[in-house]
Coordinates of C-alpha atoms in Angstrom, one line a residue:
Chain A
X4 CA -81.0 218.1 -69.4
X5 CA -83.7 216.5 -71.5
X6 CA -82.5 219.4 -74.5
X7 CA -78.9 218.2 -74.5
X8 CA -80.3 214.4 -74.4
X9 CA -82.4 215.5 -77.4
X10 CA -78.7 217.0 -79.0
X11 CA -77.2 213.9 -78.7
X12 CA -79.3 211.5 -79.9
X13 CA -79.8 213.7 -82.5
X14 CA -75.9 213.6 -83.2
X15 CA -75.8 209.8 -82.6
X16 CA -78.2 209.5 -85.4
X17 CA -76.3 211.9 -87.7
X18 CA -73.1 210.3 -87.2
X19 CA -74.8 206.7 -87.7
X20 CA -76.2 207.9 -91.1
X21 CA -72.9 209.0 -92.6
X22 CA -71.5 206.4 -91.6
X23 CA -73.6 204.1 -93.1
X24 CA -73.5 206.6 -95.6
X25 CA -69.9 205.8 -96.0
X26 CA -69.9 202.1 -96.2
X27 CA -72.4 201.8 -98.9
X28 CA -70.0 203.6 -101.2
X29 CA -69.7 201.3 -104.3
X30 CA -66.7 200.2 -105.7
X31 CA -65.3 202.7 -108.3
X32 CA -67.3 202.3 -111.5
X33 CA -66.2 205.0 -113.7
X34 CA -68.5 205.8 -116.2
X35 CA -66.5 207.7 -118.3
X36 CA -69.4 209.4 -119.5
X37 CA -70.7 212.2 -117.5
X38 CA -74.1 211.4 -116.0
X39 CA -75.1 214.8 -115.1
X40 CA -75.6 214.7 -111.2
X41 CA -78.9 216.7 -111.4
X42 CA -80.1 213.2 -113.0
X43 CA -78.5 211.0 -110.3
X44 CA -79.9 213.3 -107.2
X45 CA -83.8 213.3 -109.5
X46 CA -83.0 209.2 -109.0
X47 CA -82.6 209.6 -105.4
X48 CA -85.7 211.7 -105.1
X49 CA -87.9 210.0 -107.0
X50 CA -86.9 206.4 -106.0
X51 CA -90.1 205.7 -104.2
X52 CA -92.0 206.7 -107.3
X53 CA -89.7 204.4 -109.4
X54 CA -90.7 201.2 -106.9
X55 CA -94.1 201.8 -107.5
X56 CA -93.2 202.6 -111.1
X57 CA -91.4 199.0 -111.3
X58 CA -94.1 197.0 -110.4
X59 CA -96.7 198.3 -111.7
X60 CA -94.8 197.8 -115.2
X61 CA -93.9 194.2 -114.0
X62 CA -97.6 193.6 -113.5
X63 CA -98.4 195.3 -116.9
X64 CA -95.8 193.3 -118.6
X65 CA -97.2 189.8 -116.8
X66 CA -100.5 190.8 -118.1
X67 CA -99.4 191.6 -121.7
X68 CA -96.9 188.3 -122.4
X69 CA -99.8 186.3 -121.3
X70 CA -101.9 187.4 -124.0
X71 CA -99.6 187.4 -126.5
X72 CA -98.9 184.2 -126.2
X73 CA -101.9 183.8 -128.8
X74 CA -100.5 186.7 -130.8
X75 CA -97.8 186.8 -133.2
X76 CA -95.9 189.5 -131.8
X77 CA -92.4 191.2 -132.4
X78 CA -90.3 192.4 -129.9
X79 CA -92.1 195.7 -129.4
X80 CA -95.7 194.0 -129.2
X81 CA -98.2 196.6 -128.7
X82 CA -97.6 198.2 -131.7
X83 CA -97.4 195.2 -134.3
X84 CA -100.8 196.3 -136.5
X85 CA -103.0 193.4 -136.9
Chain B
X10 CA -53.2 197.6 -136.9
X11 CA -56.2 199.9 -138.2
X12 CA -58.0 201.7 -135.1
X13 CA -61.7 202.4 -135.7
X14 CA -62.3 206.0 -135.8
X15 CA -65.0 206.1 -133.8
X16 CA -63.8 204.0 -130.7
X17 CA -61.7 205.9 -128.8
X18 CA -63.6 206.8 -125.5
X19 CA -64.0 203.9 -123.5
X20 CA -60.8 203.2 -121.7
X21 CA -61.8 199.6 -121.2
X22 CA -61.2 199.1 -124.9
X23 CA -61.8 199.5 -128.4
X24 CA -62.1 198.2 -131.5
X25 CA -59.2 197.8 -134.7
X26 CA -59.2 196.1 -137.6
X27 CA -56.1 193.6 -138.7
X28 CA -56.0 191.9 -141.8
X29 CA -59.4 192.6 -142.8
X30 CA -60.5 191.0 -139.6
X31 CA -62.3 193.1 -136.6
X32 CA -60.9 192.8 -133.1
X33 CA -61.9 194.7 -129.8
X34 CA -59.1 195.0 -127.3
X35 CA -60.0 194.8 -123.6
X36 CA -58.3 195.7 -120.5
X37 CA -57.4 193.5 -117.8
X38 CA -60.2 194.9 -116.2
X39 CA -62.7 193.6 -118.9
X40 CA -61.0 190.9 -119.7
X41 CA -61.6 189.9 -116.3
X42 CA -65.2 190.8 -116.3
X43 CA -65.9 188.8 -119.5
X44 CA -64.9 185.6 -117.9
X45 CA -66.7 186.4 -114.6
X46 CA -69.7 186.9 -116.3
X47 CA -69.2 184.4 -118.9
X48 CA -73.0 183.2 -118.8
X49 CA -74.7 186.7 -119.1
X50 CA -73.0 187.3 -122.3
X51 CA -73.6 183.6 -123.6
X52 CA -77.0 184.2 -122.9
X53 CA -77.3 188.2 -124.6
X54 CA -75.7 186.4 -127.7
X55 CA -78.3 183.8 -127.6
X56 CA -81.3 185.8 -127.4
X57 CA -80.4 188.4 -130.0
X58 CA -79.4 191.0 -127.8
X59 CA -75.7 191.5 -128.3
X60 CA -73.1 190.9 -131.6
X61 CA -72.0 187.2 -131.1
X62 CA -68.2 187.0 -130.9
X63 CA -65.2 184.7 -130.0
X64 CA -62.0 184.9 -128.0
X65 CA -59.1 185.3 -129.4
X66 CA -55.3 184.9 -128.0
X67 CA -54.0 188.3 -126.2
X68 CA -52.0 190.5 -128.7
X69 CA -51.6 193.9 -130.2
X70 CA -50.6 194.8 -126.8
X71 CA -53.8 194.3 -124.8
X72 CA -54.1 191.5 -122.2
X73 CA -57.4 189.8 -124.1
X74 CA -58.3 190.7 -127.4
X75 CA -62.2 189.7 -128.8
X76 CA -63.4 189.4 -132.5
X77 CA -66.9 190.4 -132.7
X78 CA -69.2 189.6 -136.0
X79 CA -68.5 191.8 -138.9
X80 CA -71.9 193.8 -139.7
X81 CA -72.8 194.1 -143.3
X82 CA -73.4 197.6 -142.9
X83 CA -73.0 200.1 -140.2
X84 CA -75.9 202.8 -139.9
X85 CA -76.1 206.2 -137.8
X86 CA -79.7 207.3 -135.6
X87 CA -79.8 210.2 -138.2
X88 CA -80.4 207.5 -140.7
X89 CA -83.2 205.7 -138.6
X90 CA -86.8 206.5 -138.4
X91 CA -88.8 206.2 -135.9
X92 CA -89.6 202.3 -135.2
X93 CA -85.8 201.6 -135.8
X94 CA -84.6 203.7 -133.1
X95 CA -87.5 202.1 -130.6
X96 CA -86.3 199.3 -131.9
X97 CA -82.7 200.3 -130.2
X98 CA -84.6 201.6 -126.9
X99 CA -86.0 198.4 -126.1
X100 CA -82.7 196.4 -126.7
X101 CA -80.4 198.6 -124.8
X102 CA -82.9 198.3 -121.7
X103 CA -83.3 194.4 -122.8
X104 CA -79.5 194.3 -122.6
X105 CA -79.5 196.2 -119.4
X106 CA -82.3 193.6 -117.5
X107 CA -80.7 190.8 -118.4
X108 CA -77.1 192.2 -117.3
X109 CA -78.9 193.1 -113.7
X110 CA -79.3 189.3 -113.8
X111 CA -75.9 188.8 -113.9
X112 CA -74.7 191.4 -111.2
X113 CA -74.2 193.8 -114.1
X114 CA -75.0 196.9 -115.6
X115 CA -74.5 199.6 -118.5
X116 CA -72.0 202.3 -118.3
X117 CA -73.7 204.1 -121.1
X118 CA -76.9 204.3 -123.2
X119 CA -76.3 205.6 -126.5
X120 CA -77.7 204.5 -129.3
X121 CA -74.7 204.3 -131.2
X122 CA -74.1 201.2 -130.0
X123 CA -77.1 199.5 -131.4
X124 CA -76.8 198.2 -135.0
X125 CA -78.8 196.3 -137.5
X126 CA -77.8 192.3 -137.9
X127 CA -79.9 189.5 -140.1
X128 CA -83.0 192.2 -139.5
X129 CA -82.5 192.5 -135.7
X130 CA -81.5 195.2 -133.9
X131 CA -78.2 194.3 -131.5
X132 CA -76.1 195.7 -129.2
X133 CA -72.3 195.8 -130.4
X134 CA -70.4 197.5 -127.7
X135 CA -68.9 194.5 -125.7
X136 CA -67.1 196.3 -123.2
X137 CA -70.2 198.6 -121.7
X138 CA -70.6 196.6 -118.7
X139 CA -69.9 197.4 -115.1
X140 CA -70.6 195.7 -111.8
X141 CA -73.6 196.9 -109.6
X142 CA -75.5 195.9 -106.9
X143 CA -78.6 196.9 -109.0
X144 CA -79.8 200.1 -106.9
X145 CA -80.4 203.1 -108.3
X146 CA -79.0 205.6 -109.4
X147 CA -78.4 204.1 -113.0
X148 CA -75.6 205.8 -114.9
X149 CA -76.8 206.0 -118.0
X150 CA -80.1 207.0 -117.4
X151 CA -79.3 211.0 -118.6
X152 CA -77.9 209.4 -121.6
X153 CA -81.1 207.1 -122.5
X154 CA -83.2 209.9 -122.1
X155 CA -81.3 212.3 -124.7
X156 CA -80.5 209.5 -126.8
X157 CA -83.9 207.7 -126.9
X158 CA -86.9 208.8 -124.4
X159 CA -86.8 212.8 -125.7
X160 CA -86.7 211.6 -129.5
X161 CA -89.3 209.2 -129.2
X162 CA -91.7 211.3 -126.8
X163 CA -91.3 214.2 -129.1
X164 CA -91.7 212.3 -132.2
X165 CA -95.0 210.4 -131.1
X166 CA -96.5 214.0 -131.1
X167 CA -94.4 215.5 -133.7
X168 CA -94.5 214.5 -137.3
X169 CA -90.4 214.8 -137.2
X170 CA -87.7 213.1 -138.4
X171 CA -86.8 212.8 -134.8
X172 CA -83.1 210.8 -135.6
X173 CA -82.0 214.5 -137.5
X174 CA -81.5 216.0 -134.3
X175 CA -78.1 213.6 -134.0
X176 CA -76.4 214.7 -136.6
X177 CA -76.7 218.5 -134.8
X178 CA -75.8 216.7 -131.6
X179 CA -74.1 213.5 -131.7
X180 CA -75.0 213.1 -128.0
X181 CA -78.7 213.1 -128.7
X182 CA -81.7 215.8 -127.9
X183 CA -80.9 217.7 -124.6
X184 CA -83.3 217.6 -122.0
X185 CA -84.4 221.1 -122.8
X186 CA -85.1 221.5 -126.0
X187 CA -87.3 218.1 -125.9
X188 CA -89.4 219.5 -123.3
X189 CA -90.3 222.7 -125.5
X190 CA -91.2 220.8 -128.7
X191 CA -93.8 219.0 -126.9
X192 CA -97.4 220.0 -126.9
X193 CA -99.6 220.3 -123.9
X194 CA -101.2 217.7 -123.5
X195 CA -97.8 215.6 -123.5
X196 CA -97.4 217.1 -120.6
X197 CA -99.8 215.7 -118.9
X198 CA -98.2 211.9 -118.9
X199 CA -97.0 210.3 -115.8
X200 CA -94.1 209.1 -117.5
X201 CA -93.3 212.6 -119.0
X202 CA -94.0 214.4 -116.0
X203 CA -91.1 212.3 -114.4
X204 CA -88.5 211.4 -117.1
X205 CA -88.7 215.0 -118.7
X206 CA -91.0 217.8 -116.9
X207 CA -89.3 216.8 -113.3
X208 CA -85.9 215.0 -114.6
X209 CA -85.1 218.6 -116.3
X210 CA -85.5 220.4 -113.0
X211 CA -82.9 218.5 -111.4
X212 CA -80.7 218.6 -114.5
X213 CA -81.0 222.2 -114.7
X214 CA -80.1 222.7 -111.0
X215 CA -76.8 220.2 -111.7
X216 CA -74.2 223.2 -110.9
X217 CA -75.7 223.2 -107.6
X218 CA -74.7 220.1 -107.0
X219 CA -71.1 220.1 -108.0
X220 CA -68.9 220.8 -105.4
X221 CA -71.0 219.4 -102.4
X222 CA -72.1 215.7 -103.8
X223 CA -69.4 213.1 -105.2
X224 CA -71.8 211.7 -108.1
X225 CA -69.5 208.0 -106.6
X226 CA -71.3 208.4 -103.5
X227 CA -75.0 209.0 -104.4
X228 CA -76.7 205.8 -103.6
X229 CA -80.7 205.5 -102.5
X230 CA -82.8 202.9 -101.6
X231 CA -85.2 201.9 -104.8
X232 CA -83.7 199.3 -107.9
X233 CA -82.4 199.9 -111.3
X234 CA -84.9 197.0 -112.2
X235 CA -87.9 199.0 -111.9
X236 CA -86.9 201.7 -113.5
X237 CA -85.8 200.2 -116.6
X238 CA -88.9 198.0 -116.5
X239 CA -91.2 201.4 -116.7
X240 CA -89.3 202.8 -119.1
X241 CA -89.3 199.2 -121.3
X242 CA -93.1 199.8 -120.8
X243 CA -93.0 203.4 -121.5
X244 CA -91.4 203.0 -124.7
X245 CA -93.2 199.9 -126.1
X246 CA -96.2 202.0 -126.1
X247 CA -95.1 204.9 -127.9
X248 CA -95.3 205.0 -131.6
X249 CA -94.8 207.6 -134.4
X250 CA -96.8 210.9 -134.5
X251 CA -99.6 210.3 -137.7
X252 CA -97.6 211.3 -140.9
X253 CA -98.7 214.8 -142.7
X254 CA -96.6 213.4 -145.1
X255 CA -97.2 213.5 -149.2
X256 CA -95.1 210.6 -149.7
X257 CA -97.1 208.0 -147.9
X258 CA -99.8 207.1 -150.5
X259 CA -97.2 207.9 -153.2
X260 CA -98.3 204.4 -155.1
X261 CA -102.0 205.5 -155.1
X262 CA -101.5 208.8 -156.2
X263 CA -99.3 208.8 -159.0
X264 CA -100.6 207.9 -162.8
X265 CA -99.2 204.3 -162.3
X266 CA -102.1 202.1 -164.6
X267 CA -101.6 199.0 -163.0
X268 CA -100.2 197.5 -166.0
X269 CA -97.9 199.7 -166.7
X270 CA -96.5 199.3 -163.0
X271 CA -96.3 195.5 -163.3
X272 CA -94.7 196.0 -166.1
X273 CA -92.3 198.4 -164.6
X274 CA -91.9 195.6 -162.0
X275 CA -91.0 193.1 -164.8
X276 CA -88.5 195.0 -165.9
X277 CA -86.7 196.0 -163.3
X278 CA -86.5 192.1 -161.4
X279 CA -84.9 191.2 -165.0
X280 CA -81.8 192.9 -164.7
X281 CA -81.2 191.2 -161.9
X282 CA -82.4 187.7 -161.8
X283 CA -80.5 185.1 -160.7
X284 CA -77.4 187.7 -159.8
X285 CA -75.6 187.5 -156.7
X286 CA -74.3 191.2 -156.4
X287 CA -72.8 192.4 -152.6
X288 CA -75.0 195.6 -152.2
X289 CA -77.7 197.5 -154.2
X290 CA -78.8 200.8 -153.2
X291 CA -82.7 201.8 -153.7
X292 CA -82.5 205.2 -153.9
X293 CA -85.5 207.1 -153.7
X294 CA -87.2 203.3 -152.4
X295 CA -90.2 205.3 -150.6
X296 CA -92.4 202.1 -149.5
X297 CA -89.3 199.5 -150.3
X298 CA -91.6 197.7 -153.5
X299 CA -88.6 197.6 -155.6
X300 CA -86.5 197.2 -152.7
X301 CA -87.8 193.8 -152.4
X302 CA -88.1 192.8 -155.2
X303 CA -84.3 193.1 -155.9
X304 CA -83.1 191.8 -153.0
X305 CA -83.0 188.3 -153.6
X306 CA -80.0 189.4 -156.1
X307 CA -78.1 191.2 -153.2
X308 CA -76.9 190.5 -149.8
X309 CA -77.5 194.1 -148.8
X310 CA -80.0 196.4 -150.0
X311 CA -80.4 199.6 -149.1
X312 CA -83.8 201.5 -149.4
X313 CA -82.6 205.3 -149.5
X314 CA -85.5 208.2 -149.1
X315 CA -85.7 211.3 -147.7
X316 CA -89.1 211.1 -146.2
X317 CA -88.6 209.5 -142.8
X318 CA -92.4 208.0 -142.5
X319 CA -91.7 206.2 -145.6
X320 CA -88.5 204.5 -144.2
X321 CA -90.2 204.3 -141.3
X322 CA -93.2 202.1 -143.0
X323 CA -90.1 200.3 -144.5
X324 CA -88.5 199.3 -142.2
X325 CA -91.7 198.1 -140.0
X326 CA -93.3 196.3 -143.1
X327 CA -89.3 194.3 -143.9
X328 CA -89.0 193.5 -139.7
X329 CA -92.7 192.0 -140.0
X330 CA -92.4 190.0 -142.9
X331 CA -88.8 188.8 -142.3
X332 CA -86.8 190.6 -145.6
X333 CA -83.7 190.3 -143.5
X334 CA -81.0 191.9 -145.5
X335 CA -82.7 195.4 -146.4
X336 CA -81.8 198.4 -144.6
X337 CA -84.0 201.2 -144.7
X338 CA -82.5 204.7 -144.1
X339 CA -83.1 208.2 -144.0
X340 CA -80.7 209.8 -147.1
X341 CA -81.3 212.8 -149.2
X342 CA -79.1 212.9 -152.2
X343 CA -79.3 216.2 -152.6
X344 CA -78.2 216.5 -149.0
X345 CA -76.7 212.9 -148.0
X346 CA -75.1 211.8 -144.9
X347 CA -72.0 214.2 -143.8
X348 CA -68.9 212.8 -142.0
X349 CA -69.5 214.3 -138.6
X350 CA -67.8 213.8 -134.8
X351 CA -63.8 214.1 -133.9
X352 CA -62.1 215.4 -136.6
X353 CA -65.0 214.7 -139.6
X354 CA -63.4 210.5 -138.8
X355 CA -65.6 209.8 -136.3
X356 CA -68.9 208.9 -138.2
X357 CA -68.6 208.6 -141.8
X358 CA -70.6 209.1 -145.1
X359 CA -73.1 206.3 -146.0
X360 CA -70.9 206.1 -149.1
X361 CA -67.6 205.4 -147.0
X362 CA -69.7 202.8 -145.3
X363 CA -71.4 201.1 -148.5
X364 CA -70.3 200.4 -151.7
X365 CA -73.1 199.6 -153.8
X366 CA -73.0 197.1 -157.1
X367 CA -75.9 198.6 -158.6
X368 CA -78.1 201.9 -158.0
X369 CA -81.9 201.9 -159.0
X370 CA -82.7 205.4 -159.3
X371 CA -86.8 204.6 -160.1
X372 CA -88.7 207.8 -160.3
X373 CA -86.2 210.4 -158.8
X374 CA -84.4 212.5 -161.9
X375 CA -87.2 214.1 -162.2
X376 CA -87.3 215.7 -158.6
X377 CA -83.3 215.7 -159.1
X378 CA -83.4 218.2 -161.9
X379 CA -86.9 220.0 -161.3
X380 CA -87.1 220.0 -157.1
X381 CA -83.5 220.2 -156.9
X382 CA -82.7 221.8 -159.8
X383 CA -79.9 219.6 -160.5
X384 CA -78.8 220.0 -164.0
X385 CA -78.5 216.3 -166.1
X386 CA -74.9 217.0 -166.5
X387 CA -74.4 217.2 -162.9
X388 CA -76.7 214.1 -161.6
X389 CA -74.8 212.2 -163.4
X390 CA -71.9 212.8 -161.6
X391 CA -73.2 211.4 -158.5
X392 CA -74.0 208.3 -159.8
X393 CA -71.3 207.7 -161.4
X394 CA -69.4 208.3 -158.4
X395 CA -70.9 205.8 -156.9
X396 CA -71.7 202.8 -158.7
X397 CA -70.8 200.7 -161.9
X398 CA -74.1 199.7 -162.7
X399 CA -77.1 201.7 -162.7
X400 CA -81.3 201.4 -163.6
X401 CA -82.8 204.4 -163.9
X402 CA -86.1 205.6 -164.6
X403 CA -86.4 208.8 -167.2
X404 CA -89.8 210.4 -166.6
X405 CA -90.7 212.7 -169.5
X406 CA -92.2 215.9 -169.6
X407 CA -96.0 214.8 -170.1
X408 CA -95.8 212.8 -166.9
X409 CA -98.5 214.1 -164.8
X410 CA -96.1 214.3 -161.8
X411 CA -93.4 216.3 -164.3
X412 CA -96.4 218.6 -165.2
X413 CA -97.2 219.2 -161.5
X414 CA -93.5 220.3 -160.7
X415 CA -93.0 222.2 -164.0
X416 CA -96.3 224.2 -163.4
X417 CA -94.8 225.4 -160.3
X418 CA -91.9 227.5 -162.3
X419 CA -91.5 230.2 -163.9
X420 CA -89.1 229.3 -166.1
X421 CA -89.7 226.6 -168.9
X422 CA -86.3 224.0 -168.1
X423 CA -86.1 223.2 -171.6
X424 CA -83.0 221.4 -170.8
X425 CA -84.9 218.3 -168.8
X426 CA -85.4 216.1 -172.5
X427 CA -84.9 212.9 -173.1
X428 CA -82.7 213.6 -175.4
X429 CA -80.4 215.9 -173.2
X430 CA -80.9 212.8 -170.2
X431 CA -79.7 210.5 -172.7
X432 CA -76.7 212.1 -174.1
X433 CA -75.6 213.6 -170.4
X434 CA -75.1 209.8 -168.8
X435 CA -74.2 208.0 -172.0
X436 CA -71.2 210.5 -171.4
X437 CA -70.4 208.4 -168.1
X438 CA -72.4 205.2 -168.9
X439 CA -72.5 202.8 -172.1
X440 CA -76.7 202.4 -172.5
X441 CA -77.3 198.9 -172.5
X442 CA -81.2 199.1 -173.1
X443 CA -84.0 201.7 -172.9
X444 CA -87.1 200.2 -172.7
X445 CA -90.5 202.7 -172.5
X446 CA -93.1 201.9 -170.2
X447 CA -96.2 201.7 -172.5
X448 CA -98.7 203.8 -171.0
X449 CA -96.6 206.2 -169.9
X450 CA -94.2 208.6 -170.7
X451 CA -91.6 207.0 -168.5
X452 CA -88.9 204.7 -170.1
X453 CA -86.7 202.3 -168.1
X454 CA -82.5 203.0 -168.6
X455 CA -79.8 200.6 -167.9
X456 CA -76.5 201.7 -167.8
X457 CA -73.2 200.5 -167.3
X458 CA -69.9 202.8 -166.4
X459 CA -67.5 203.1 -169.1

């Protein structure tokens, strides 16, 4: 009994996921370019590193606009020569 | 009604001329959007980021109808070099951050649809928007990468003129290809590891995918905002591969007595003081010195070279020191800008796009008729093709840089004389003065078409 309780659950949590699955389907945004969907699964795989990613840049970029408050800087900033 | 050749693909719009007057038509769609999100582009127009532009009444059969800013001249990534098309990177993912403010995002990320205006680089293409809730995937992020990631990678450790590869491929440098210009130790980059190394795997494996996902329905759990943050960092950081170039210290290395260059200087700033021509072209401008010094006679000026690190320093030294109205661009005149895309309409020659007033051609005929080996009789041709009024340095035979090219052939190009220089454009031109530099054997031309 305890295998087909497994199965079902195990269903119940299928179902739940495509289903939520389905509702988070956005509204149509065509892009009428194509965007390659090797590139959109990679986001999907790699969206944990992309967090990380995110705030470490946010961090970085905290960091660098409080120094250059005493620079004269241009909009790329690291690279203006002195 | 005049459509622009090279707006045709988004069908939320695109952009005619009437009257001599630019319009972009948008859909209801748009339309709708643009007063939804009526702050977001108040506030791109503010800071810089996008070409400002005002409603106009519906017409010409489109439900709302826009009139963005004319540019003074429209340019192409193959003309950039390197710091111009960063330049781009940064403000389409500027563009992008703010629009996640504002419950938006791009559709697209070429960089086509950045453009040069009073010195700063904006965004022109009004209609690019979508609604999002900001997660990932982004659209466009294929599209930034072959338009601006893979060029800019590769040319931070690749003395290339990284914009050429969009005139081969107008939809930027595949994935690919990027990957297998880049040395080793590239490689070994967080950033590249991910955007290119393990971005290609996936792209590679993309007719897999057809059939069993709906690219609609892909949705995960992280934000477009950090990824377009990284990247934004990324890209700030990168910078152009050290020049192997023998252009860059061109000034220092050429027989120039100081004198005589000042004088050179003098010379040239006189024909045009106190003018108010529309455009001058520079051709041959290598660091931009005369550049500058004529633009105060010109509301356009553009500094023409072939060597991209050149046009790169260019355009770097103009955008720090504020010369606002000179473009710097990548042209060969022995092999300019060719009309390319749909049909050869789609992106024009610089000449369609620029009608220039006056041409300085300072030390060029000579690597015209001896590099090129472009007789007198036909140089002439192109400038008079191309503009009534011209200044023209001849650079005679015992010029050490002449002596340097002519001891490279075997054959003795008797033809390159003063005298044959002279007689070829007064053929085209009416001479209104010669003046020798003293100190060299260089004297300054000024001609006018007949």
């Amino acid at each position: 009994m305890k295998g087909a309780q497994q199965m079902s659950i195990g269903r119940l949590c299928e179902v739940a996921v495509l289903a939520t699955l389905a509702m988070m389907i956005p509204h149509p945004a065509f892009a009428y370019i194509d965007p390659g969907l090797g590139s959109l699964v990679f986001q999907g795989a790699v969206a944990a590193f992309v967090t990380i990613a995110g705030a470490w840049a946010a961090l970085r970029t905290k960091i660098r606009d409080f120094f250059a408050r005493f620079q004269n800087a241009d909009r790329a900033g690291e690279n203006a020569p002195k | 009604m005049l459509r622009n050749e090279a707006s045709f693909r988004d069908p939320d719009g695109y952009v005619f001329e009437d009257g001599g007057r630019l319009f972009r038509g948008l859909t209801q769609e748009a339309a709708a959007r643009l007063t939804a999100r009526e702050t977001f582009y108040a506030q791109a127009v503010e800071r810089g980021l996008l070409v400002p532009f005002h409603r106009e009444s519906a017409g010409y059969g489109f439900v709302a109808v826009i009139a963005p800013q004319r540019l003074p001249l429209v340019s192409y990534p193959y003309e950039w070099g390197y710091e111009q098309l960063k330049d781009a990177a940064l403000n389409t993912l500027d563009i992008n951050l703010l629009a996640l403010e504002h419950g938006l995002t791009l559709k697209d990320a070429t960089s086509f649809n950045n453009q040069m205006l009073d010195g700063k680089t904006i965004f022109i293409d009004h209609t690019s928007f979508e609604e999002t809730d900001g997660k990932l995937p982004w659209r466009p992020y294929s599209q930034f990468c072959r338009h601006f990631l893979n060029p800019l990678v590769v040319g931070a450790y690749r003395d290339i003129h990284v914009g050429a590869f969009f005139r081969t491929n107008l939809d930027g440098l595949q994935q690919q290809l990027a990957n297998d210009l880049l040395p080793f130790k590239a490689r070994l980059r967080p950033s590249v590891m991910m955007h290119m190394l393990a971005h290609n795997r996936f792209i590679r494996k993309s007719s897999e995918y057809e059939g069993t996902t709906e690219a609609a329905a892909i949705q995960t759990r992280g934000r477009q905002l950090d990824l377009l943050r990284q990247l934004r960092v990324f890209i700030a950081g990168l910078k152009a591969a050290r020049a192997a170039s023998t252009w860059s210290d061109y000034y220092e290395n050429t027989n120039y007595v100081e004198a005589a260059f000042e004088e050179k200087k003098r010379l040239v700033s006189g024909f045009f003081d106190g003018r108010h021509l529309s455009t001058i072209w520079d051709v041959g401008a290598n660091d931009g010195t005369f550049s500058r010094l004529v633009a105060p006679a010109a509301q356009t000026v553009l500094a023409l070279d072939l060597d991209h690190n050149a046009v790169n320093a260019n355009f770097a030294f103009n955008r720090r020191h504020g010369h606002k109205n000179i473009h710097a661009l990548v042209y060969d005149v022995g092999n300019p800008t060719p009309a390319l895309g749909f049909r050869n309409r789609e992106r024009s020659t610089l000449e369609e796009r620029s009608k220039p007033d006056a041409i300085l051609a300072l030390a060029v005929i000579h690597h015209l008729s001896l590099t090129n080996n472009v007789p007198l009789t036909e140089s002439v041709r192109y400038f008079a093709e191309r503009t009534p009024e011209l200044v023209i340095e001849w650079v005679g035979r015992d010029d050490s840089q002449v002596k340097r090219l002519l001891a490279q052939k075997t054959v003795a190009y008797d033809w390159y004389s003063e005298d044959n220089f002279a007689g070829a454009y007064q053929e085209r031109f009416a001479l209104q003065s010669k003046t020798p530099i003293a100190g060299t054997d260089r004297a300054i031309y000024h001609f006018r078409r007949r």
